[in-house]
mmCIF file of C-alpha atoms in Angstrom:
data_model
loop_
_atom_site.group_PDB
_atom_site.id
_atom_site.type_symbol
_atom_site.label_atom_id
_atom_site.label_comp_id
_atom_site.label_asym_id
_atom_site.label_seq_id
_atom_site.Cartn_x
_atom_site.Cartn_y
_atom_site.Cartn_z
ATOM 1 C CA MET A 64 0.000 0.000 0.000
ATOM 2 C CA ARG A 65 1.912 3.047 -1.256
ATOM 3 C CA ILE A 66 1.873 6.476 0.340
ATOM 4 C CA ALA A 67 3.828 9.063 -1.634
ATOM 5 C CA GLY A 68 6.625 6.651 -2.307
ATOM 6 C CA THR A 69 6.443 4.790 1.013
ATOM 7 C CA SER A 70 4.176 2.198 2.608
ATOM 8 C CA LEU A 71 1.657 2.744 5.393
ATOM 9 C CA THR A 72 4.081 1.170 7.845
ATOM 10 C CA ALA A 73 7.142 2.951 6.503
ATOM 11 C CA ILE A 74 8.720 5.996 8.072
ATOM 12 C CA SER A 75 7.279 9.196 6.648
ATOM 13 C CA ALA A 76 9.807 11.968 6.182
ATOM 14 C CA VAL A 77 8.446 14.618 3.877
ATOM 15 C CA ALA A 78 10.579 17.714 3.729
ATOM 16 C CA ALA A 79 11.423 19.928 0.772
ATOM 17 C CA ALA A 80 13.251 23.216 0.434
ATOM 18 C CA VAL A 81 11.448 25.006 -2.345
ATOM 19 C CA ALA A 82 11.299 28.171 -4.378
ATOM 20 C CA ILE A 83 7.849 29.689 -4.727
ATOM 21 C CA VAL A 84 5.998 29.698 -8.030
ATOM 22 C CA LEU A 85 2.433 30.523 -8.873
ATOM 23 C CA SER A 86 0.684 29.454 -12.041
ATOM 24 C CA SER A 87 -0.677 32.379 -14.051
ATOM 25 C CA SER A 88 -4.200 30.894 -14.194
ATOM 26 C CA ALA A 89 -6.205 27.871 -13.118
ATOM 27 C CA GLY A 90 -5.810 24.844 -15.314
ATOM 28 C CA SER A 91 -6.951 21.283 -15.797
ATOM 29 C CA VAL A 92 -5.197 18.062 -14.995
ATOM 30 C CA SER A 93 -2.790 17.172 -17.760
ATOM 31 C CA HIS A 94 0.227 14.993 -18.424
ATOM 32 C CA SER A 95 2.503 17.876 -19.380
ATOM 33 C CA HIS A 96 5.852 18.141 -17.611
ATOM 34 C CA LYS A 97 6.095 21.850 -18.440
ATOM 35 C CA GLN A 98 6.677 23.941 -15.323
ATOM 36 C CA PRO A 99 4.216 26.769 -14.549
ATOM 37 C CA PRO A 100 5.517 30.337 -14.982
ATOM 38 C CA VAL A 101 7.418 31.840 -12.057
ATOM 39 C CA SER A 102 5.785 34.732 -10.225
ATOM 40 C CA LYS A 103 7.495 37.450 -8.269
ATOM 41 C CA ILE A 104 7.109 36.903 -4.542
ATOM 42 C CA ARG A 105 6.506 39.725 -2.113
ATOM 43 C CA HIS A 106 8.331 39.601 1.221
ATOM 44 C CA GLU A 107 6.245 40.811 4.140
ATOM 45 C CA ARG A 108 5.636 40.392 7.822
ATOM 46 C CA VAL A 109 2.586 38.328 8.696
ATOM 47 C CA THR A 110 0.032 39.146 11.382
ATOM 48 C CA LEU A 111 -0.892 36.017 13.322
ATOM 49 C CA THR A 112 -4.479 36.195 14.548
ATOM 50 C CA GLU A 113 -4.165 32.654 15.949
ATOM 51 C CA PRO A 114 -0.684 32.568 17.468
ATOM 52 C CA TYR A 115 -0.840 29.476 19.701
ATOM 53 C CA ALA A 116 0.393 26.070 18.568
ATOM 54 C CA VAL A 117 0.854 22.752 20.332
ATOM 55 C CA VAL A 118 4.198 21.313 19.267
ATOM 56 C CA LEU A 119 5.224 17.735 20.047
ATOM 57 C CA ARG A 120 8.852 17.582 21.075
ATOM 58 C CA ALA A 121 10.198 14.087 21.733
ATOM 59 C CA ALA A 122 6.522 13.040 21.977
ATOM 60 C CA SER A 123 6.035 15.566 24.804
ATOM 61 C CA PRO A 124 3.781 18.543 23.973
ATOM 62 C CA VAL A 125 4.476 22.201 24.661
ATOM 63 C CA VAL A 126 2.476 25.308 23.756
ATOM 64 C CA LEU A 127 4.347 27.898 21.699
ATOM 65 C CA ASP A 128 3.508 31.485 20.831
ATOM 66 C CA MET A 129 4.316 31.508 17.116
ATOM 67 C CA ARG A 130 4.657 35.313 17.175
ATOM 68 C CA THR A 131 7.636 35.151 19.489
ATOM 69 C CA GLY A 132 8.767 31.530 19.344
ATOM 70 C CA LYS A 133 8.554 31.365 23.140
ATOM 71 C CA THR A 134 7.336 28.347 25.074
ATOM 72 C CA LEU A 135 4.266 29.208 27.157
ATOM 73 C CA GLY A 136 4.120 25.943 29.048
ATOM 74 C CA ARG A 137 4.414 22.186 28.961
ATOM 75 C CA VAL A 138 1.203 20.213 28.554
ATOM 76 C CA ARG A 139 0.419 17.951 31.501
ATOM 77 C CA VAL A 140 -1.242 14.649 30.640
ATOM 78 C CA PRO A 141 -2.387 12.594 33.665
ATOM 79 C CA GLY A 142 -0.592 9.295 34.218
ATOM 80 C CA HIS A 143 2.902 8.104 33.439
ATOM 81 C CA GLY A 144 4.618 6.120 30.724
ATOM 82 C CA SER A 145 2.660 7.610 27.820
ATOM 83 C CA ASP A 146 3.644 9.494 24.676
ATOM 84 C CA VAL A 147 1.660 12.062 22.705
ATOM 85 C CA TRP A 148 1.913 11.258 18.988
ATOM 86 C CA TRP A 149 -0.931 13.258 17.479
ATOM 87 C CA ALA A 150 -2.502 16.666 18.075
ATOM 88 C CA SER A 151 -5.304 18.558 16.356
ATOM 89 C CA ALA A 152 -6.627 22.110 16.769
ATOM 90 C CA ALA A 153 -10.028 23.795 16.582
ATOM 91 C CA ALA A 154 -10.411 27.260 15.052
ATOM 92 C CA ASP A 155 -10.639 29.159 18.353
ATOM 93 C CA ASP A 156 -6.883 28.958 19.027
ATOM 94 C CA ARG A 157 -7.656 27.557 22.475
ATOM 95 C CA THR A 158 -8.999 24.008 21.957
ATOM 96 C CA PHE A 159 -6.861 20.982 21.085
ATOM 97 C CA VAL A 160 -7.196 17.198 21.163
ATOM 98 C CA LEU A 161 -4.191 14.962 21.874
ATOM 99 C CA ALA A 162 -3.797 11.262 21.042
ATOM 100 C CA VAL A 163 -1.808 9.569 23.801
ATOM 101 C CA ASP A 164 -0.168 6.150 23.361
ATOM 102 C CA SER A 165 0.337 4.061 26.496
ATOM 103 C CA ARG A 166 3.324 2.374 24.766
ATOM 104 C CA THR A 167 1.217 -0.772 24.499
ATOM 105 C CA GLN A 168 -0.490 0.390 21.294
ATOM 106 C CA ILE A 169 -3.534 1.624 23.186
ATOM 107 C CA TYR A 170 -4.537 5.182 22.272
ATOM 108 C CA ARG A 171 -6.622 7.423 24.484
ATOM 109 C CA PHE A 172 -7.669 10.972 23.682
ATOM 110 C CA TYR A 173 -7.387 14.091 25.810
ATOM 111 C CA LEU A 174 -8.940 17.540 25.557
ATOM 112 C CA LEU A 175 -6.637 20.498 26.118
ATOM 113 C CA ARG A 176 -7.826 24.073 26.631
ATOM 114 C CA LEU A 177 -5.560 27.114 26.789
ATOM 115 C CA GLY A 178 -6.073 30.139 29.006
ATOM 116 C CA ARG A 179 -6.554 33.660 27.656
ATOM 117 C CA ASP A 180 -2.782 34.127 27.788
ATOM 118 C CA GLY A 181 -2.218 30.878 25.841
ATOM 119 C CA ARG A 182 -0.914 28.917 28.790
ATOM 120 C CA PRO A 183 -2.060 25.286 28.920
ATOM 121 C CA GLY A 184 -4.210 23.728 31.587
ATOM 122 C CA THR A 185 -4.118 20.012 32.393
ATOM 123 C CA ALA A 186 -5.378 17.793 29.585
ATOM 124 C CA THR A 187 -8.538 15.865 30.495
ATOM 125 C CA LEU A 188 -9.540 12.412 29.271
ATOM 126 C CA ILE A 189 -12.290 12.284 26.626
ATOM 127 C CA ARG A 190 -14.326 9.292 27.704
ATOM 128 C CA PHE A 191 -14.971 7.230 24.609
ATOM 129 C CA ALA A 192 -13.585 3.836 23.640
ATOM 130 C CA ALA A 193 -9.800 3.661 23.479
ATOM 131 C CA LEU A 194 -8.143 2.290 20.339
ATOM 132 C CA HIS A 195 -6.439 -1.063 20.998
ATOM 133 C CA ASP A 196 -3.609 -2.536 18.881
ATOM 134 C CA ALA A 197 -3.837 0.624 16.801
ATOM 135 C CA GLN A 198 -1.742 2.774 14.521
ATOM 136 C CA ILE A 199 -3.177 6.227 13.825
ATOM 137 C CA TYR A 200 -2.730 7.649 10.317
ATOM 138 C CA GLY A 201 -4.664 10.894 10.632
ATOM 139 C CA MET A 202 -6.624 12.994 13.116
ATOM 140 C CA ALA A 203 -8.647 16.184 12.682
ATOM 141 C CA LEU A 204 -10.898 18.322 14.864
ATOM 142 C CA THR A 205 -13.729 20.328 13.283
ATOM 143 C CA ALA A 206 -13.323 24.106 13.350
ATOM 144 C CA ASP A 207 -15.899 24.432 16.127
ATOM 145 C CA GLY A 208 -14.274 21.645 18.139
ATOM 146 C CA SER A 209 -17.422 19.513 18.195
ATOM 147 C CA LYS A 210 -16.242 16.435 16.268
ATOM 148 C CA LEU A 211 -13.037 14.459 16.072
ATOM 149 C CA ALA A 212 -12.114 12.342 13.048
ATOM 150 C CA ILE A 213 -9.513 9.567 13.381
ATOM 151 C CA ALA A 214 -8.056 7.396 10.618
ATOM 152 C CA TRP A 215 -6.447 4.253 11.997
ATOM 153 C CA GLN A 216 -5.609 0.611 11.350
ATOM 154 C CA ASN A 217 -5.168 -2.334 13.639
ATOM 155 C CA THR A 218 -1.576 -3.445 13.901
ATOM 156 C CA PRO A 219 -0.816 -6.701 12.075
ATOM 157 C CA THR A 220 -1.966 -9.129 14.764
ATOM 158 C CA GLY A 221 -4.844 -10.303 12.568
ATOM 159 C CA PRO A 222 -6.617 -9.337 9.342
ATOM 160 C CA GLN A 223 -5.724 -5.705 8.698
ATOM 161 C CA ARG A 224 -8.690 -3.341 8.581
ATOM 162 C CA SER A 225 -8.637 0.393 7.970
ATOM 163 C CA ARG A 226 -11.092 2.540 9.932
ATOM 164 C CA ILE A 227 -12.278 6.127 9.912
ATOM 165 C CA GLU A 228 -14.076 7.115 13.100
ATOM 166 C CA VAL A 229 -15.993 10.315 13.821
ATOM 167 C CA VAL A 230 -16.705 11.080 17.479
ATOM 168 C CA SER A 231 -19.010 13.744 18.896
ATOM 169 C CA LEU A 232 -17.163 15.306 21.816
ATOM 170 C CA ALA A 233 -20.452 16.383 23.393
ATOM 171 C CA THR A 234 -22.303 13.040 23.327
ATOM 172 C CA ARG A 235 -19.379 10.618 22.692
ATOM 173 C CA ALA A 236 -21.495 9.095 19.886
ATOM 174 C CA THR A 237 -19.205 7.385 17.377
ATOM 175 C CA ARG A 238 -19.606 6.398 13.724
ATOM 176 C CA THR A 239 -17.160 4.057 12.007
ATOM 177 C CA TRP A 240 -16.390 3.393 8.346
ATOM 178 C CA SER A 241 -14.117 0.400 7.725
ATOM 179 C CA SER A 242 -12.603 -1.605 4.889
ATOM 180 C CA THR A 243 -10.001 -4.287 4.233
ATOM 181 C CA GLU A 244 -9.480 -3.064 0.654
ATOM 182 C CA GLY A 245 -6.991 -0.329 1.484
ATOM 183 C CA GLY A 246 -6.148 2.398 3.965
ATOM 184 C CA GLY A 247 -7.432 5.860 4.822
ATOM 185 C CA LEU A 248 -5.195 8.545 6.264
ATOM 186 C CA ASN A 249 -4.510 12.309 6.502
ATOM 187 C CA VAL A 250 -8.051 13.420 7.355
ATOM 188 C CA SER A 251 -9.177 17.058 7.052
ATOM 189 C CA TRP A 252 -12.644 18.516 7.649
ATOM 190 C CA ASP A 253 -14.531 20.350 4.909
ATOM 191 C CA GLY A 254 -17.031 22.103 7.177
ATOM 192 C CA ASP A 255 -18.576 19.875 9.847
ATOM 193 C CA ARG A 256 -20.099 17.236 7.558
ATOM 194 C CA LEU A 257 -17.659 16.425 4.747
ATOM 195 C CA LEU A 258 -14.329 14.796 5.552
ATOM 196 C CA ALA A 259 -11.425 14.796 3.108
ATOM 197 C CA PHE A 260 -8.964 11.937 3.354
ATOM 198 C CA ASP A 261 -6.229 10.185 1.420
ATOM 199 C CA TRP A 262 -7.100 6.635 0.336
ATOM 200 C CA GLN A 263 -4.581 4.029 -0.825
ATOM 201 C CA ASP A 264 -5.820 0.776 -2.369
ATOM 202 C CA ASN A 265 -4.227 -2.527 -1.443
ATOM 203 C CA ALA A 266 -4.319 -3.696 -5.066
ATOM 204 C CA GLY A 267 -4.193 -1.264 -7.973
ATOM 205 C CA GLN A 268 -5.020 2.425 -7.729
ATOM 206 C CA GLY A 269 -8.607 2.524 -9.007
ATOM 207 C CA HIS A 270 -10.049 3.940 -5.785
ATOM 208 C CA SER A 271 -6.909 5.725 -4.602
ATOM 209 C CA GLY A 272 -6.600 9.466 -4.234
ATOM 210 C CA ILE A 273 -8.165 12.298 -2.259
ATOM 211 C CA ARG A 274 -11.744 11.427 -1.328
ATOM 212 C CA LEU A 275 -14.656 13.279 0.328
ATOM 213 C CA LEU A 276 -16.809 11.367 2.805
ATOM 214 C CA ASP A 277 -20.278 12.648 3.716
ATOM 215 C CA THR A 278 -20.354 11.749 7.399
ATOM 216 C CA SER A 279 -24.111 12.397 7.600
ATOM 217 C CA ALA A 280 -24.980 9.826 4.904
ATOM 218 C CA PRO A 281 -25.881 6.225 5.826
ATOM 219 C CA GLY A 282 -23.375 3.425 5.334
ATOM 220 C CA THR A 283 -20.115 2.127 6.772
ATOM 221 C CA ASN A 284 -17.871 1.743 3.702
ATOM 222 C CA PRO A 285 -15.301 4.539 3.229
ATOM 223 C CA LEU A 286 -15.283 3.800 -0.513
ATOM 224 C CA ALA A 287 -18.852 5.114 -0.713
ATOM 225 C CA SER A 288 -17.140 8.499 -0.542
ATOM 226 C CA ARG A 289 -16.556 10.707 -3.603
ATOM 227 C CA LEU A 290 -13.197 10.479 -5.374
ATOM 228 C CA LEU A 291 -12.307 14.175 -5.660
ATOM 229 C CA ILE A 292 -8.703 13.997 -6.922
ATOM 230 C CA PRO A 293 -7.642 10.644 -8.414
ATOM 231 C CA TYR A 294 -4.251 9.263 -7.491
ATOM 232 C CA SER A 295 -3.537 9.186 -11.240
ATOM 233 C CA ALA A 296 -3.917 12.997 -11.516
ATOM 234 C CA VAL A 297 -0.937 14.760 -13.090
ATOM 235 C CA TYR A 298 -0.614 18.534 -13.150
ATOM 236 C CA ALA A 299 2.370 20.566 -14.365
ATOM 237 C CA GLY A 300 4.536 17.447 -14.200
ATOM 238 C CA LEU A 301 3.499 16.726 -10.613
ATOM 239 C CA ASN A 302 1.817 13.496 -9.505
ATOM 240 C CA ASP A 303 0.778 11.303 -6.551
ATOM 241 C CA PRO A 304 -1.574 13.718 -4.714
ATOM 242 C CA SER A 305 -1.679 13.139 -0.949
ATOM 243 C CA LYS A 306 -2.063 14.760 2.486
ATOM 244 C CA PRO A 307 -5.104 17.002 1.880
ATOM 245 C CA VAL A 308 -5.843 20.092 3.957
ATOM 246 C CA VAL A 309 -9.104 21.956 3.320
ATOM 247 C CA ALA A 310 -9.112 25.758 3.714
ATOM 248 C CA ARG A 311 -11.521 26.860 6.433
ATOM 249 C CA ASN A 312 -13.665 28.849 3.986
ATOM 250 C CA ARG A 313 -14.002 25.568 2.011
ATOM 251 C CA SER A 314 -12.947 27.226 -1.242
ATOM 252 C CA ALA A 315 -9.787 25.206 -1.766
ATOM 253 C CA ILE A 316 -8.011 22.012 -0.823
ATOM 254 C CA PHE A 317 -4.212 21.901 -0.635
ATOM 255 C CA VAL A 318 -2.359 18.666 -1.354
ATOM 256 C CA LEU A 319 1.223 17.501 -1.649
ATOM 257 C CA MET A 320 2.331 16.226 -5.064
ATOM 258 C CA GLY A 321 5.574 14.589 -6.117
ATOM 259 C CA GLY A 322 7.964 15.908 -8.737
ATOM 260 C CA PRO A 323 8.951 13.998 -11.879
ATOM 261 C CA ASP A 324 12.207 12.811 -10.282
ATOM 262 C CA GLY A 325 10.292 10.903 -7.609
ATOM 263 C CA THR A 326 12.239 12.481 -4.744
ATOM 264 C CA SER A 327 10.792 16.003 -4.478
ATOM 265 C CA THR A 328 7.546 17.501 -3.173
ATOM 266 C CA ALA A 329 5.342 20.500 -4.007
ATOM 267 C CA ILE A 330 2.136 22.030 -2.629
ATOM 268 C CA VAL A 331 -0.729 22.337 -5.113
ATOM 269 C CA LYS A 332 -4.060 24.115 -4.664
ATOM 270 C CA PHE A 333 -7.238 22.420 -5.963
ATOM 271 C CA SER A 334 -10.903 23.388 -5.928
ATOM 272 C CA ALA A 335 -12.622 21.737 -2.962
ATOM 273 C CA ASN A 336 -15.831 21.553 -4.999
ATOM 274 C CA THR A 337 -14.689 20.267 -8.397
ATOM 275 C CA GLY A 338 -11.275 18.751 -7.686
ATOM 276 C CA LYS A 339 -9.723 20.810 -10.507
ATOM 277 C CA PRO A 340 -6.210 22.206 -9.984
ATOM 278 C CA LEU A 341 -6.055 25.945 -9.373
ATOM 279 C CA ALA A 342 -2.381 26.722 -8.819
ATOM 280 C CA VAL A 343 1.025 25.250 -8.098
ATOM 281 C CA ILE A 344 2.058 26.925 -4.859
ATOM 282 C CA THR A 345 5.624 25.618 -4.580
ATOM 283 C CA ARG A 346 8.062 24.253 -7.125
ATOM 284 C CA PRO A 347 9.367 20.801 -6.110
ATOM 285 C CA GLU A 348 12.930 20.549 -4.891
ATOM 286 C CA SER A 349 14.657 17.796 -2.979
ATOM 287 C CA THR A 350 16.210 18.025 0.451
ATOM 288 C CA ASN A 351 17.368 15.649 3.132
ATOM 289 C CA GLY A 352 16.527 18.113 5.881
ATOM 290 C CA PRO A 353 14.124 17.464 8.761
ATOM 291 C CA GLN A 354 11.739 20.373 8.164
ATOM 292 C CA TYR A 355 8.016 19.936 7.573
ATOM 293 C CA CYS A 356 6.454 20.401 4.134
ATOM 294 C CA GLY A 357 2.753 21.252 3.960
ATOM 295 C CA ILE A 358 0.073 23.549 5.332
ATOM 296 C CA LEU A 359 0.785 25.060 8.747
ATOM 297 C CA GLN A 360 -2.426 26.908 9.514
ATOM 298 C CA ALA A 361 -5.539 28.496 7.996
ATOM 299 C CA ASP A 362 -7.101 31.522 9.672
ATOM 300 C CA PRO A 363 -10.773 31.373 10.752
ATOM 301 C CA THR A 364 -11.978 33.245 7.648
ATOM 302 C CA GLY A 365 -10.069 30.947 5.309
ATOM 303 C CA ARG A 366 -8.657 33.959 3.472
ATOM 304 C CA GLN A 367 -5.083 33.361 4.604
ATOM 305 C CA VAL A 368 -3.261 30.034 4.644
ATOM 306 C CA LEU A 369 0.272 29.611 5.973
ATOM 307 C CA ALA A 370 2.542 26.929 4.533
ATOM 308 C CA GLN A 371 6.092 25.700 4.923
ATOM 309 C CA CYS A 372 8.385 23.605 2.771
ATOM 310 C CA GLY A 373 11.801 23.049 4.219
ATOM 311 C CA THR A 374 13.099 26.404 5.451
ATOM 312 C CA LEU A 375 10.761 28.412 3.211
ATOM 313 C CA GLN A 376 7.530 29.769 4.722
ATOM 314 C CA VAL A 377 4.733 31.516 2.823
ATOM 315 C CA ALA A 378 1.309 33.097 3.271
ATOM 316 C CA ILE A 379 -1.295 32.291 0.616
ATOM 317 C CA ASN A 380 -4.065 34.869 0.086
ATOM 318 C CA GLY A 381 -6.201 33.858 -2.889
ATOM 319 C CA THR A 382 -3.844 34.070 -5.870
ATOM 320 C CA GLU A 383 -1.096 35.921 -3.998
ATOM 321 C CA VAL A 384 1.817 34.114 -2.373
ATOM 322 C CA THR A 385 3.934 36.075 0.076
ATOM 323 C CA ARG A 386 7.200 34.893 1.517
ATOM 324 C CA ILE A 387 7.251 35.221 5.306
ATOM 325 C CA LYS A 388 9.535 34.253 8.143
ATOM 326 C CA LEU A 389 8.109 32.904 11.380
ATOM 327 C CA ARG A 390 10.100 32.785 14.583
ATOM 328 C CA LEU A 391 10.768 29.086 14.131
ATOM 329 C CA SER A 392 10.610 26.351 11.519
ATOM 330 C CA LEU A 393 8.428 23.328 12.287
ATOM 331 C CA ARG A 394 9.855 19.856 11.834
ATOM 332 C CA ALA A 395 8.520 16.761 10.130
ATOM 333 C CA SER A 396 7.969 13.503 11.956
ATOM 334 C CA VAL A 397 10.785 10.983 11.722
ATOM 335 C CA LEU A 398 8.896 8.299 13.659
ATOM 336 C CA GLY A 399 6.432 7.033 11.097
ATOM 337 C CA PHE A 400 2.911 8.320 10.685
ATOM 338 C CA ALA A 401 2.538 10.899 13.426
ATOM 339 C CA ASN A 402 2.256 14.657 13.327
ATOM 340 C CA THR A 403 4.477 17.099 15.135
ATOM 341 C CA PHE A 404 2.224 20.102 15.771
ATOM 342 C CA ALA A 405 -1.330 21.436 15.782
ATOM 343 C CA TRP A 406 -2.023 25.068 14.940
#
């Protein structure tokens, strides 16, 4: 089962130092290897309306003020002998969910709220069924913090089954979609009903790509979802779309795509409604560095999206891309499928 050149159980290390390019107009998926035209990039300071991020350092979370780079506090999770491997943020800049592994492949989930000054309180257990013998491949909180989506698989102690679960944090009601035909990962909410995710087939690529699941529709098969961007899509010489992030105004979906050399990565903007490509945000370049490549944060209005590839950081406002420099560069995970921050 291939994920951007690796397998679901392989270590994921996606990092690319890139120069910014912007295509002159929206286009359709093609098999051309012609690069889009290069646009001039403005260099500006960025105003962070949501400055607080939870960053996982050595599986231990801290809260950072991204305006200053300062640590506001270490997150306290009750109990001992556990590691935090996943974090997800709501849109209020104060609400986070953490996935905590007991080191016996049992995941439990904790709610973290920040004070007005951004300092963390003690994380509290969310009382719904823990995941046993599990490996998480994606986790996302809705913008209003009401629902949590988790993509996970059982570890290979029996027939492998991929699951997508959606949990109401108010009622603890849970819905599950499952399949043995492939794996779902990298979930991202499109509003509070549609869920974007990356699907990889076990055999062939017919169902693979970026899919949209209507979580209000009946059924339990994740393949009943809509295939928005096929895995076979090629745009401006880029291929293998993966790791979707939907802008909060639901106008666009950002994905990672691989370069023709098979070793580089770029960020591409697609329509969240039609799945058509809108712009190449970054030109693919290779690097062996540890920095993260992908979307960092979208503001509550959805008008501004922040992204990073390698040491390069940008703000995306519609068709404008502005080079920025935050106080710190966020790192990619080197320990398999886990994330390293929530913002």
